[in-house]
Amino acid sequence: MICYFLQLLLLCVLQVQSNLDKTYDVPIPDINIRSNGFDVSINDEDGISLVYFYGKIMNASENEIVVMKSYEKTENTWILRSNYNNLKEGDIIYYWLYIKKNGVGYRLTPQYYKVSEPDCLTRLPAEELKENNHYQTDDYLCEITCAYEIQKIKHTLSKIKQKMNFLNKMLSDLSLPIEAAVQSFNLSYINNYAIY
């Protein structure tokens, strides 16, 4: 009996492990500035059917929202092109990506890019942004930091909710085999036959 229960438990653990392996980490995209806009690109992987970009360009005078999506790849790359061509040195792009892979949606945590030169864009880690702008009082920089913190909290809560939903589903899936195992322990046996 104990051997049967251990086999059942091992089977359940393997099922949980196989479901945990079905995750996908959204890659940080390449962002390239062009004279008439900018490109956002990621390498293709099997199963990707949608790439969605939401960006907010922050500078001292204005905030511009850029939204792009693509259902088709170019060779082995997903490229999103924007015609926004007012990027200047010091502008910051706050963005996130949503990728649909094998029918499941995945989101990249909010990221920042800072335009360091008119034709060059470099990634600015959130930690560096927070430290660099901690003592500055420019409104748009404060807005970036606050918006990032709010998005980070929302993303964390979303991940926790997804994990809770996953665990609830796994518990409901596991309850049937465990219930069957418990019932089999409660049966009376006569000559290797169970009496119901």
mmCIF file of C-alpha atoms in Angstrom, residues 8-102:
data_model
loop_
_atom_site.group_PDB
_atom_site.id
_atom_site.type_symbol
_atom_site.label_atom_id
_atom_site.label_comp_id
_atom_site.label_asym_id
_atom_site.label_seq_id
_atom_site.Cartn_x
_atom_site.Cartn_y
_atom_site.Cartn_z
ATOM 1 C CA LEU A 8 1.184 8.046 -6.919
ATOM 2 C CA LEU A 9 3.007 10.856 -5.138
ATOM 3 C CA LEU A 10 5.976 10.566 -7.534
ATOM 4 C CA LEU A 11 3.604 10.717 -10.505
ATOM 5 C CA CYS A 12 2.024 13.891 -9.104
ATOM 6 C CA VAL A 13 5.443 15.490 -8.547
ATOM 7 C CA LEU A 14 6.461 14.685 -12.128
ATOM 8 C CA GLN A 15 3.235 16.226 -13.420
ATOM 9 C CA VAL A 16 3.847 19.412 -11.436
ATOM 10 C CA GLN A 17 7.465 19.553 -12.655
ATOM 11 C CA SER A 18 6.423 19.162 -16.294
ATOM 12 C CA ASN A 19 3.985 22.060 -15.922
ATOM 13 C CA LEU A 20 6.625 24.242 -14.264
ATOM 14 C CA ASP A 21 8.971 23.699 -17.221
ATOM 15 C CA LYS A 22 6.470 25.391 -19.562
ATOM 16 C CA THR A 23 7.598 28.928 -18.767
ATOM 17 C CA TYR A 24 9.167 31.462 -21.095
ATOM 18 C CA ASP A 25 11.383 34.407 -20.256
ATOM 19 C CA VAL A 26 10.712 37.318 -22.574
ATOM 20 C CA PRO A 27 14.057 38.547 -23.945
ATOM 21 C CA ILE A 28 15.130 42.172 -23.699
ATOM 22 C CA PRO A 29 14.790 43.534 -27.242
ATOM 23 C CA ASP A 30 17.299 45.415 -29.345
ATOM 24 C CA ILE A 31 16.278 49.031 -29.928
ATOM 25 C CA ASN A 32 17.864 50.854 -32.850
ATOM 26 C CA ILE A 33 17.420 54.520 -33.695
ATOM 27 C CA ARG A 34 16.838 55.425 -37.343
ATOM 28 C CA SER A 35 16.712 58.884 -38.900
ATOM 29 C CA ASN A 36 12.933 58.579 -39.316
ATOM 30 C CA GLY A 37 12.033 56.558 -36.201
ATOM 31 C CA PHE A 38 13.235 53.566 -34.225
ATOM 32 C CA ASP A 39 13.067 49.761 -34.398
ATOM 33 C CA VAL A 40 12.406 47.224 -31.668
ATOM 34 C CA SER A 41 13.460 43.652 -32.465
ATOM 35 C CA ILE A 42 13.771 40.216 -30.876
ATOM 36 C CA ASN A 43 14.960 36.901 -32.272
ATOM 37 C CA ASP A 44 12.280 34.420 -33.290
ATOM 38 C CA GLU A 45 11.641 31.278 -31.274
ATOM 39 C CA ASP A 46 9.307 28.390 -32.085
ATOM 40 C CA GLY A 47 5.721 29.126 -31.107
ATOM 41 C CA ILE A 48 5.814 32.946 -31.100
ATOM 42 C CA SER A 49 2.724 34.319 -32.845
ATOM 43 C CA LEU A 50 2.503 37.919 -31.559
ATOM 44 C CA VAL A 51 4.909 40.610 -30.371
ATOM 45 C CA TYR A 52 3.424 43.739 -28.782
ATOM 46 C CA PHE A 53 5.356 46.835 -27.662
ATOM 47 C CA TYR A 54 4.040 49.599 -25.421
ATOM 48 C CA GLY A 55 6.377 52.516 -24.871
ATOM 49 C CA LYS A 56 6.247 55.946 -23.308
ATOM 50 C CA ILE A 57 8.884 58.407 -24.449
ATOM 51 C CA MET A 58 9.685 60.888 -21.699
ATOM 52 C CA ASN A 59 11.483 64.189 -22.174
ATOM 53 C CA ALA A 60 11.373 67.619 -20.529
ATOM 54 C CA SER A 61 8.670 69.039 -22.799
ATOM 55 C CA GLU A 62 6.331 66.154 -23.689
ATOM 56 C CA ASN A 63 5.387 62.536 -23.121
ATOM 57 C CA GLU A 64 4.607 60.463 -26.193
ATOM 58 C CA ILE A 65 3.039 56.988 -26.198
ATOM 59 C CA VAL A 66 4.122 54.503 -28.862
ATOM 60 C CA VAL A 67 2.210 51.237 -29.389
ATOM 61 C CA MET A 68 3.276 48.654 -31.976
ATOM 62 C CA LYS A 69 2.398 45.031 -32.680
ATOM 63 C CA SER A 70 3.313 42.398 -35.223
ATOM 64 C CA TYR A 71 1.885 39.020 -36.164
ATOM 65 C CA GLU A 72 4.622 38.257 -38.705
ATOM 66 C CA LYS A 73 8.358 37.809 -38.446
ATOM 67 C CA THR A 74 11.005 38.863 -40.950
ATOM 68 C CA GLU A 75 13.285 35.865 -41.502
ATOM 69 C CA ASN A 76 14.288 34.892 -37.933
ATOM 70 C CA THR A 77 13.526 38.241 -36.306
ATOM 71 C CA TRP A 78 10.424 40.036 -35.091
ATOM 72 C CA ILE A 79 10.816 43.723 -35.965
ATOM 73 C CA LEU A 80 8.488 46.522 -34.888
ATOM 74 C CA ARG A 81 9.013 49.908 -36.573
ATOM 75 C CA SER A 82 7.974 53.283 -35.183
ATOM 76 C CA ASN A 83 7.873 56.543 -37.121
ATOM 77 C CA TYR A 84 8.432 58.609 -33.975
ATOM 78 C CA ASN A 85 11.509 60.623 -34.958
ATOM 79 C CA ASN A 86 11.807 63.251 -32.214
ATOM 80 C CA LEU A 87 14.217 61.316 -30.009
ATOM 81 C CA LYS A 88 16.943 63.475 -28.532
ATOM 82 C CA GLU A 89 19.881 62.854 -26.259
ATOM 83 C CA GLY A 90 18.609 62.444 -22.701
ATOM 84 C CA ASP A 91 15.138 61.180 -23.670
ATOM 85 C CA ILE A 92 14.044 58.054 -21.838
ATOM 86 C CA ILE A 93 11.875 55.295 -23.280
ATOM 87 C CA TYR A 94 9.898 53.409 -20.649
ATOM 88 C CA TYR A 95 8.420 50.247 -22.187
ATOM 89 C CA TRP A 96 7.244 46.685 -21.794
ATOM 90 C CA LEU A 97 6.746 43.814 -24.239
ATOM 91 C CA TYR A 98 3.980 41.241 -24.503
ATOM 92 C CA ILE A 99 4.731 38.064 -26.439
ATOM 93 C CA LYS A 100 2.287 35.300 -27.278
ATOM 94 C CA LYS A 101 4.042 31.942 -27.497
ATOM 95 C CA ASN A 102 2.248 28.614 -27.952
#
